[in-house]
Short mmCIF file of C-alpha atoms in Angstrom, two decimals:
data_model
loop_
_atom_site.label_atom_id
_atom_site.label_comp_id
_atom_site.label_asym_id
_atom_site.label_seq_id
_atom_site.Cartn_x
_atom_site.Cartn_y
_atom_site.Cartn_z
CA MET A 175 11.04 9.48 11.88
CA GLY A 176 10.27 6.48 14.08
CA ASP A 177 10.79 2.85 13.11
CA SER A 178 7.03 2.21 13.34
CA ARG A 179 6.21 4.67 10.57
CA ARG A 180 4.69 3.07 7.49
CA LEU A 181 7.04 3.42 4.53
CA LEU A 182 5.91 5.43 1.52
CA LYS A 183 4.35 3.11 -1.05
CA THR A 184 5.01 3.55 -4.77
CA VAL A 185 2.67 3.12 -7.74
CA THR A 186 3.18 3.61 -11.46
CA GLY A 187 0.69 3.88 -14.29
CA VAL A 188 0.49 1.07 -16.80
CA SER A 189 -2.31 2.15 -19.15
CA GLY A 190 -2.99 4.91 -21.64
CA SER A 191 0.05 4.48 -23.87
CA VAL A 192 -0.45 5.31 -27.54
CA ASP A 193 1.63 2.18 -28.24
CA VAL A 194 -1.71 0.39 -27.96
CA TYR A 195 -2.72 1.91 -31.31
CA ALA A 196 0.50 0.87 -33.04
CA ALA A 197 0.24 -2.67 -31.65
CA ALA A 198 -3.39 -2.91 -32.76
CA LEU A 199 -2.25 -2.59 -36.39
CA ASP A 200 0.39 -5.30 -36.13
CA PRO A 201 -0.92 -8.89 -36.07
CA GLY A 202 2.42 -10.00 -34.65
CA ARG A 203 2.17 -7.81 -31.54
CA SER A 204 -0.02 -7.78 -28.45
CA THR A 205 -1.49 -4.51 -27.18
CA LEU A 206 0.03 -5.56 -23.84
CA GLU A 207 3.57 -5.47 -25.20
CA SER A 208 4.82 -2.17 -23.78
CA SER A 209 2.86 -2.60 -20.56
CA ILE A 210 4.45 -5.98 -19.92
CA GLU A 211 7.86 -4.31 -20.10
CA ILE A 212 6.74 -1.59 -17.66
CA ALA A 213 5.16 -4.13 -15.30
CA LYS A 214 8.30 -6.27 -15.15
CA LEU A 215 10.51 -3.22 -14.72
CA ALA A 216 8.31 -1.82 -11.96
CA GLU A 217 8.38 -5.12 -10.07
CA ALA A 218 12.13 -5.48 -10.50
CA HIS A 219 12.57 -2.06 -8.90
CA GLY A 220 10.18 -2.71 -6.02
CA PHE A 221 7.15 -0.65 -7.00
CA ASP A 222 4.21 -1.63 -4.83
CA ALA A 223 1.51 -1.46 -7.50
CA LEU A 224 0.52 -0.90 -11.11
CA PHE A 225 -2.36 1.51 -11.71
CA ALA A 226 -4.76 1.21 -14.65
CA ALA A 227 -6.79 4.35 -15.28
CA ASP A 228 -9.97 4.33 -17.35
CA LEU A 229 -12.29 6.63 -19.27
CA LEU A 230 -15.45 5.61 -21.08
CA SER A 231 -15.48 7.91 -24.11
CA PHE A 232 -13.29 7.93 -27.20
CA GLY A 233 -10.62 10.61 -27.30
CA ALA A 234 -11.43 11.96 -23.84
CA GLN A 235 -7.80 11.94 -22.69
CA GLY A 236 -5.40 10.38 -25.16
CA ALA A 237 -5.43 6.59 -25.17
CA ILE A 238 -6.70 6.19 -21.60
CA GLY A 239 -9.56 3.71 -21.82
CA ALA A 240 -8.16 1.95 -24.89
CA GLN A 241 -7.82 -1.23 -22.81
CA GLU A 242 -10.39 -2.42 -20.25
CA PRO A 243 -8.58 -2.32 -16.88
CA LEU A 244 -9.66 -5.62 -15.33
CA ILE A 245 -8.83 -7.81 -18.31
CA PHE A 246 -5.66 -5.79 -18.87
CA LEU A 247 -4.42 -6.29 -15.30
CA ALA A 248 -5.47 -9.94 -15.21
CA ALA A 249 -3.14 -10.48 -18.15
CA LEU A 250 -0.32 -8.59 -16.42
CA SER A 251 -0.81 -10.73 -13.30
CA ALA A 252 0.53 -13.69 -15.28
CA VAL A 253 3.90 -12.00 -15.90
CA THR A 254 4.37 -10.61 -12.37
CA GLU A 255 4.47 -12.12 -8.87
CA HIS A 256 4.41 -9.41 -6.21
CA VAL A 257 3.25 -6.04 -7.55
CA GLY A 258 -0.29 -4.91 -6.73
CA LEU A 259 -2.89 -4.42 -9.47
CA ILE A 260 -5.18 -1.38 -9.15
CA ALA A 261 -8.09 -1.30 -11.64
CA THR A 262 -10.21 1.82 -12.09
CA VAL A 263 -13.85 0.78 -12.55
CA THR A 264 -16.97 2.91 -12.23
CA THR A 265 -19.97 2.12 -10.04
CA THR A 266 -22.26 4.27 -12.21
CA PHE A 267 -22.42 1.87 -15.16
CA HIS A 268 -21.81 -1.52 -13.51
CA HIS A 269 -23.89 -3.84 -11.33
CA PRO A 270 -22.33 -4.67 -7.94
CA TYR A 271 -22.77 -8.44 -8.31
CA ASN A 272 -20.75 -8.34 -11.52
CA LEU A 273 -18.16 -6.11 -9.86
CA ALA A 274 -17.76 -8.57 -6.98
CA ARG A 275 -17.28 -11.46 -9.42
CA LEU A 276 -14.79 -9.53 -11.56
CA PHE A 277 -12.63 -8.26 -8.71
CA GLY A 278 -12.93 -11.54 -6.84
CA THR A 279 -11.57 -13.36 -9.87
CA LEU A 280 -8.73 -10.84 -10.28
CA ASP A 281 -7.77 -11.40 -6.64
CA HIS A 282 -7.69 -15.16 -7.20
CA VAL A 283 -5.76 -15.20 -10.47
CA SER A 284 -3.17 -12.79 -9.01
CA ASN A 285 -2.92 -14.63 -5.65
CA GLY A 286 -4.08 -11.68 -3.58
CA ARG A 287 -2.89 -8.61 -5.47
CA ALA A 288 -6.16 -7.00 -6.60
CA ALA A 289 -7.32 -3.49 -5.78
CA TRP A 290 -10.35 -1.53 -6.95
CA ASN A 291 -10.17 2.21 -7.60
CA ALA A 292 -13.88 3.01 -7.41
CA VAL A 293 -15.02 6.06 -9.37
CA THR A 294 -18.43 7.49 -10.26
CA SER A 295 -17.54 8.69 -13.81
CA SER A 296 -17.94 12.20 -15.16
CA LEU A 297 -18.43 11.13 -18.78
CA GLY A 298 -19.44 8.19 -20.93
CA GLU A 299 -23.17 8.19 -20.24
CA GLU A 300 -23.90 8.30 -23.98
CA ASN A 301 -22.52 4.77 -24.25
CA TYR A 302 -24.80 3.26 -21.61
CA SER A 303 -28.19 4.84 -22.18
CA SER A 304 -30.01 7.65 -23.96
CA GLY A 305 -30.36 9.56 -20.71
CA ASP A 306 -28.26 12.28 -19.14
CA LEU A 307 -25.44 11.59 -16.71
CA PRO A 308 -27.01 11.10 -13.27
CA SER A 309 -26.43 13.93 -10.82
CA PRO A 310 -23.35 13.73 -8.57
CA GLU A 311 -25.66 13.10 -5.62
CA ASP A 312 -27.31 10.14 -7.37
CA ARG A 313 -23.96 8.78 -8.56
CA TYR A 314 -22.50 8.82 -5.06
CA ARG A 315 -25.59 7.28 -3.46
CA ARG A 316 -25.38 4.50 -6.03
CA ALA A 317 -21.64 4.14 -5.32
CA GLY A 318 -22.25 3.83 -1.59
CA GLU A 319 -24.87 1.15 -2.09
CA SER A 320 -22.64 -0.67 -4.59
CA LEU A 321 -19.74 -0.79 -2.14
CA GLU A 322 -21.98 -2.05 0.66
CA ILE A 323 -23.22 -4.85 -1.58
CA VAL A 324 -19.81 -5.81 -2.92
CA ASN A 325 -18.30 -6.00 0.58
CA ALA A 326 -21.24 -8.05 1.82
CA LEU A 327 -20.79 -10.45 -1.10
CA PHE A 328 -17.08 -10.85 -0.39
CA ASP A 329 -17.96 -11.64 3.23
CA SER A 330 -20.84 -14.01 2.36
CA TRP A 331 -18.47 -16.98 2.69
CA ARG A 332 -18.02 -17.40 6.44
CA PRO A 333 -14.88 -18.83 8.06
CA GLY A 334 -14.93 -22.61 7.76
CA ALA A 335 -17.05 -22.70 4.60
CA LEU A 336 -14.13 -24.41 2.84
CA THR A 337 -11.82 -26.79 4.71
CA PRO A 338 -9.13 -29.22 3.51
CA ASP A 339 -10.27 -32.83 3.22
CA GLY A 340 -6.80 -34.22 3.94
CA HIS A 341 -6.40 -35.66 0.46
CA GLY A 342 -5.63 -32.55 -1.57
CA GLY A 343 -9.26 -31.55 -1.99
CA VAL A 344 -11.71 -29.49 0.02
CA VAL A 345 -14.97 -29.91 1.89
CA LEU A 346 -17.67 -27.32 1.26
CA ASN A 347 -20.05 -26.46 4.10
CA ALA A 348 -22.81 -24.74 2.17
CA ASP A 349 -24.52 -23.67 5.41
CA LEU A 350 -21.66 -21.20 5.91
CA VAL A 351 -22.21 -19.55 2.52
CA GLU A 352 -24.99 -17.12 3.33
CA PRO A 353 -27.27 -14.89 1.23
CA ILE A 354 -26.92 -11.15 1.82
CA ASP A 355 -30.61 -10.37 1.04
CA HIS A 356 -29.97 -6.76 0.06
CA THR A 357 -32.83 -4.50 -1.02
CA GLY A 358 -31.96 -0.84 -1.55
CA GLU A 359 -32.63 2.26 -3.60
CA PHE A 360 -30.77 1.04 -6.68
CA PHE A 361 -30.28 -2.72 -6.33
CA THR A 362 -31.82 -5.94 -5.10
CA VAL A 363 -29.19 -8.65 -4.59
CA ARG A 364 -29.88 -11.92 -2.81
CA GLY A 365 -26.38 -13.45 -2.96
CA PRO A 366 -24.26 -15.16 -1.85
CA LEU A 367 -21.25 -14.67 -4.12
CA ASN A 368 -20.55 -17.75 -6.22
CA ILE A 369 -16.77 -17.20 -6.11
CA PRO A 370 -14.77 -18.81 -3.26
CA PRO A 371 -13.27 -16.73 -0.44
CA LEU A 372 -10.63 -14.33 -1.69
CA PRO A 373 -6.93 -14.45 -0.77
CA GLN A 374 -7.25 -10.92 0.68
CA ARG A 375 -10.84 -11.45 1.85
CA ARG A 376 -11.56 -8.23 -0.03
CA PRO A 377 -9.49 -6.48 -2.71
CA VAL A 378 -7.86 -3.29 -1.43
CA GLN A 379 -10.37 -0.46 -1.76
CA PHE A 380 -9.14 2.68 -3.48
CA GLN A 381 -11.48 5.57 -4.26
CA ALA A 382 -11.17 8.77 -6.26
CA GLY A 383 -13.37 11.84 -5.80
CA GLN A 384 -12.86 15.04 -3.79
CA SER A 385 -16.25 16.75 -3.80
CA GLU A 386 -18.18 16.74 -0.53
CA ALA A 387 -19.94 13.53 -1.56
CA GLY A 388 -16.62 12.03 -2.64
CA VAL A 389 -15.04 12.78 0.74
CA GLU A 390 -17.99 11.16 2.51
CA LEU A 391 -17.73 8.02 0.36
CA GLY A 392 -13.98 7.81 0.88
CA ALA A 393 -14.30 8.27 4.62
CA ARG A 394 -16.82 5.41 4.79
CA PHE A 395 -15.23 2.86 2.52
CA ALA A 396 -11.78 3.71 1.14
CA GLU A 397 -8.56 2.20 2.41
CA VAL A 398 -6.65 4.48 0.04
CA VAL A 399 -7.94 7.70 -1.55
CA PHE A 400 -6.48 8.83 -4.87
CA THR A 401 -6.26 12.61 -4.69
CA SER A 402 -5.42 15.76 -6.65
CA LEU A 403 -3.73 17.96 -4.02
CA PRO A 404 -1.53 20.53 -5.76
CA THR A 405 -0.17 22.22 -2.62
CA LEU A 406 0.97 21.10 0.82
CA GLU A 407 -1.76 23.28 2.33
CA ASP A 408 -4.36 21.49 0.20
CA ALA A 409 -2.98 18.13 1.32
CA VAL A 410 -3.07 19.04 5.02
CA THR A 411 -6.62 20.41 4.81
CA TYR A 412 -7.97 17.44 2.87
CA THR A 413 -6.24 14.82 5.03
CA LYS A 414 -7.58 16.33 8.25
CA LYS A 415 -11.06 16.53 6.78
CA ILE A 416 -11.36 12.99 5.46
CA ARG A 417 -9.62 11.31 8.41
CA SER A 418 -11.72 13.23 10.94
CA ARG A 419 -14.85 12.02 9.18
CA ALA A 420 -13.46 8.47 8.97
CA THR A 421 -12.84 8.52 12.72
CA GLU A 422 -16.42 9.66 13.31
CA LEU A 423 -17.56 6.66 11.26
CA GLY A 424 -15.51 4.29 13.42
CA ARG A 425 -12.74 3.57 10.92
CA ALA A 426 -9.30 2.45 12.06
CA ASP A 427 -6.71 5.11 12.93
CA GLY A 428 -4.82 6.43 9.92
CA LEU A 429 -7.46 5.47 7.37
CA PRO A 430 -7.81 6.20 4.60
CA LEU A 431 -4.25 6.34 3.31
CA ILE A 432 -3.55 9.33 1.06
CA MET A 433 -2.31 8.69 -2.50
CA SER A 434 -1.14 11.54 -4.70
CA SER A 435 0.07 11.57 -8.29
CA PHE A 436 3.42 13.37 -8.58
CA HIS A 437 4.05 15.16 -11.88
CA ALA A 438 7.81 15.65 -11.89
CA THR A 439 10.15 17.51 -14.24
CA TYR A 440 13.65 16.06 -13.76
CA GLY A 441 16.96 17.75 -14.37
CA ALA A 442 20.58 16.92 -13.61
CA SER A 443 21.24 20.48 -12.44
CA GLU A 444 19.25 23.55 -11.44
CA ASP A 445 20.17 25.21 -14.74
CA GLU A 446 18.79 22.25 -16.69
CA VAL A 447 15.61 22.26 -14.60
CA ARG A 448 15.02 25.96 -15.29
CA ARG A 449 15.61 25.42 -19.01
CA LEU A 450 13.20 22.48 -19.19
CA VAL A 451 10.47 24.36 -17.33
CA ARG A 452 10.94 27.39 -19.59
CA GLU A 453 10.81 25.26 -22.73
CA ARG A 454 7.70 23.47 -21.54
CA ASP A 455 5.94 26.73 -20.79
CA GLU A 456 7.00 28.28 -24.11
CA ALA A 457 5.65 25.26 -26.00
CA THR A 458 2.15 25.82 -24.62
CA ASP A 459 -0.63 26.09 -27.22
CA PHE A 460 -2.75 28.75 -25.56
CA ASP A 461 -5.70 28.34 -27.92
CA SER A 462 -6.20 24.67 -27.05
CA GLY A 463 -5.09 25.52 -23.52
CA ARG A 464 -8.09 27.84 -23.07
CA LEU A 465 -10.35 24.90 -23.89
CA ALA A 466 -8.49 22.57 -21.53
CA LEU A 467 -8.75 25.10 -18.70
CA ALA A 468 -12.44 25.66 -19.41
CA ASP A 469 -12.88 21.90 -19.02
CA MET A 470 -11.07 22.03 -15.65
CA LEU A 471 -13.63 24.70 -14.67
CA GLY A 472 -16.59 22.50 -15.53
CA GLY A 473 -16.95 23.21 -19.22
CA GLY A 474 -19.37 26.11 -19.00
CA VAL A 475 -16.89 29.00 -19.06
CA ASP A 476 -15.93 30.91 -22.23
CA LEU A 477 -12.28 31.97 -21.95
CA SER A 478 -11.72 32.67 -25.64
CA GLU A 479 -11.64 36.47 -25.45
CA LEU A 480 -9.93 36.97 -22.10
CA PRO A 481 -6.42 38.51 -21.97
CA LEU A 482 -3.69 36.03 -21.11
CA ASP A 483 -1.87 38.18 -18.59
CA LYS A 484 -4.78 39.09 -16.34
CA PRO A 485 -6.71 36.97 -13.82
CA ILE A 486 -10.09 35.50 -14.75
CA PRO A 487 -12.85 37.84 -13.47
CA GLU A 488 -14.47 36.47 -10.33
CA ASP A 489 -17.94 36.57 -11.85
CA LEU A 490 -16.89 34.10 -14.57
CA LEU A 491 -15.84 31.42 -12.09
CA PRO A 492 -18.48 28.71 -11.64
CA ASP A 493 -20.11 27.69 -8.40
CA ALA A 494 -18.72 24.18 -8.01
CA ARG A 495 -22.00 23.03 -6.47
CA SER A 496 -23.79 23.77 -9.75
CA VAL A 497 -21.32 21.74 -11.85
CA HIS A 498 -22.43 18.26 -12.86
CA ARG A 499 -19.00 16.74 -13.54
CA ARG A 500 -15.71 16.65 -11.59
CA ARG A 501 -16.61 19.11 -8.87
CA GLY A 502 -13.39 18.47 -7.00
CA ARG A 503 -11.33 19.53 -10.02
CA VAL A 504 -13.45 22.66 -10.44
CA GLU A 505 -12.75 23.60 -6.82
CA ILE A 506 -9.00 23.23 -7.39
CA PHE A 507 -8.97 25.57 -10.38
CA ASN A 508 -11.38 28.02 -8.77
CA ASN A 509 -8.89 28.27 -5.91
CA PHE A 510 -6.01 28.74 -8.35
CA ALA A 511 -7.91 31.54 -10.08
CA ARG A 512 -8.85 33.26 -6.83
CA SER A 513 -5.21 33.21 -5.74
CA GLY A 514 -4.50 35.80 -8.44
CA LYS A 515 -2.96 33.60 -11.11
CA THR A 516 -3.24 35.00 -14.62
CA LEU A 517 -5.03 33.17 -17.40
CA ARG A 518 -1.60 32.29 -18.85
CA GLU A 519 -0.48 30.75 -15.55
CA LEU A 520 -3.76 28.85 -15.20
CA ILE A 521 -3.47 27.37 -18.70
CA ILE A 522 0.05 26.17 -17.92
CA ALA A 523 -1.14 24.73 -14.60
CA ALA A 524 -3.97 22.91 -16.39
CA LYS A 525 -1.38 20.74 -18.14
CA ASP A 526 -1.07 18.88 -14.83
CA THR A 527 -4.89 18.68 -14.47
CA GLY A 528 -4.77 19.82 -10.86
CA HIS A 529 -2.24 17.26 -9.68
CA TRP A 530 0.83 17.89 -7.53
CA ALA A 531 3.69 19.06 -9.75
CA ALA A 532 7.32 19.98 -9.09
CA ALA A 533 10.57 20.46 -10.97
CA GLY A 534 14.09 19.81 -9.72
CA THR A 535 17.04 17.50 -9.43
CA PRO A 536 16.36 14.08 -7.90
CA GLU A 537 17.59 15.37 -4.54
CA GLN A 538 15.33 18.44 -4.70
CA LEU A 539 12.33 16.35 -5.71
CA ALA A 540 13.06 13.98 -2.83
CA ASP A 541 12.94 17.03 -0.52
CA VAL A 542 9.49 17.92 -1.86
CA ILE A 543 8.22 14.37 -1.35
CA ALA A 544 9.77 14.12 2.11
CA GLU A 545 7.99 17.32 3.16
CA ARG A 546 4.57 15.77 2.54
CA TYR A 547 5.57 12.37 3.89
CA ASP A 548 6.88 13.90 7.12
CA ALA A 549 3.72 16.00 7.42
CA GLY A 550 1.66 12.79 7.44
CA VAL A 551 -0.28 13.67 4.29
CA LEU A 552 1.34 11.26 1.84
CA ASP A 553 1.18 7.46 2.15
CA VAL A 554 1.18 6.33 -1.48
CA ILE A 555 2.79 8.16 -4.41
CA SER A 556 2.18 7.63 -8.12
CA LEU A 557 5.37 8.10 -10.14
CA GLY A 558 5.03 8.08 -13.91
CA GLY A 559 7.48 8.04 -16.77
CA LEU A 560 8.81 4.47 -16.94
CA ALA A 561 8.01 4.35 -20.66
CA ASP A 562 10.30 7.32 -21.39
CA PRO A 563 14.04 6.45 -21.32
CA ARG A 564 15.17 9.81 -19.92
CA THR A 565 12.53 9.99 -17.19
CA ARG A 566 13.03 6.31 -16.37
CA ASP A 567 16.73 6.91 -15.77
CA PHE A 568 16.09 9.84 -13.41
CA LEU A 569 13.39 7.90 -11.57
CA LEU A 570 15.09 4.53 -11.18
CA ASN A 571 18.68 5.74 -10.79
CA GLY A 572 18.05 9.08 -9.09
CA LEU A 573 14.81 9.71 -7.22
CA LEU A 574 14.00 6.22 -5.92
CA PRO A 575 17.54 5.50 -4.65
CA GLU A 576 17.52 8.89 -2.89
CA LEU A 577 14.17 8.17 -1.22
CA ARG A 578 15.48 4.77 -0.14
CA ARG A 579 18.68 6.30 1.19
CA ARG A 580 16.53 8.56 3.39
CA GLY A 581 14.48 5.60 4.68
CA ILE A 582 11.25 6.87 3.11
CA VAL A 583 10.71 4.11 0.51
CA GLY A 584 11.39 0.44 1.21
CA THR A 585 13.64 -1.96 -0.68
CA GLY A 586 11.38 -4.97 -1.13
CA TYR A 587 7.98 -6.56 -0.63
CA THR A 588 7.00 -7.18 2.98
CA GLY A 589 4.16 -9.65 2.44
CA THR A 590 2.53 -12.02 0.00
CA THR A 591 -0.60 -9.94 -0.74
CA PHE A 592 -1.04 -6.34 -1.80
CA ARG A 593 -2.91 -5.64 1.44
CA GLU A 594 0.10 -6.86 3.43
CA ASN A 595 2.55 -4.87 1.31
CA LEU A 596 0.56 -1.67 1.93
CA GLU A 597 0.70 -2.42 5.68
CA LEU A 598 -3.02 -1.85 6.04
CA PRO A 599 -4.83 -2.49 9.35
CA PRO A 600 -6.93 -5.66 9.52
CA LEU A 601 -10.36 -5.59 7.90
CA PRO A 602 -13.27 -5.24 10.34
CA ASN A 603 -15.05 -8.41 11.40
#
């Protein structure tokens, strides 16, 4: 591994804890309480970013969505100094001018640590209109137009628009703050943005979505793509596909960076690992698991009467192109099913929702991570579990030190902004 290789960047989740519900009942507590502890701990141990997920329907996936990500992370910016702040916000139910103002403000209040994980949402439409969820094609066209507008708004303040006046104030040259005059399929936005130039010029652009339309959007706009790539083969195939398309679109070499969520089961020995995996599998509720797997397959499959120890018949598997929600996830579980896995094995796999999962000692898990890193298909890794004392101990005192010993993960922050800490190439002019 050469000295010029970008180090693996680390992210941890900071939303979705059920502690939010307990804190909501106690007038003496803030719903930020447990997340503040995680944020400070993550920064103390050199994590590069905090990630706030979001869902727009009650009960869709535990407590995810119980706190609005932008306000949540703006509050956490006040108790941290270096760690990046990645907010998941949909383009389907927001206007791009508002998005530019919200993320621009987060970048200012955090002194250049904001990032936007742009999604198109597969649920929540009932809370925004009486209509159906727009088709994936419409959602991604709207997302593309939204990102074009937001980037144009961030760039509507030209260099020199604000200059020091020599007395602690500034001089505004309004002639260098230019309208964007956008008229498109979904939006008409004159601009310019009424928020001053951002510390990062633009927040770091993350994007999640692995359908064909999602790959196209990521190749055009994303600096980091958040992926569900359960196998090394999946990771290699996806990385080649999206980076080839990005190159065709004139993006910088190596873009977008690949981020994967790593679902780890830690053990101090191989015997303990085997026991923990066995206990986890034996604790599976297969009745609710059938429903969870059906959801992974798009929601239109009835698995209730199928035998657990046989594969799902091919004719029951959906055509991902006909599915309205989360096509990328459907493709993952279709591939699992076609590989010969039994219904029992698929239900157990669905616990990780299609994400990369492994079990082992810290050294064995470091081997698994190093394999993807050395293959060039892993640039950013999401490592959960800081809220759990046992997992936290394995992560902070086992896995991370081992990755640092191997020179895969760094030991500190390399810049003052999140963009600098990710070692991203310069933004285009």
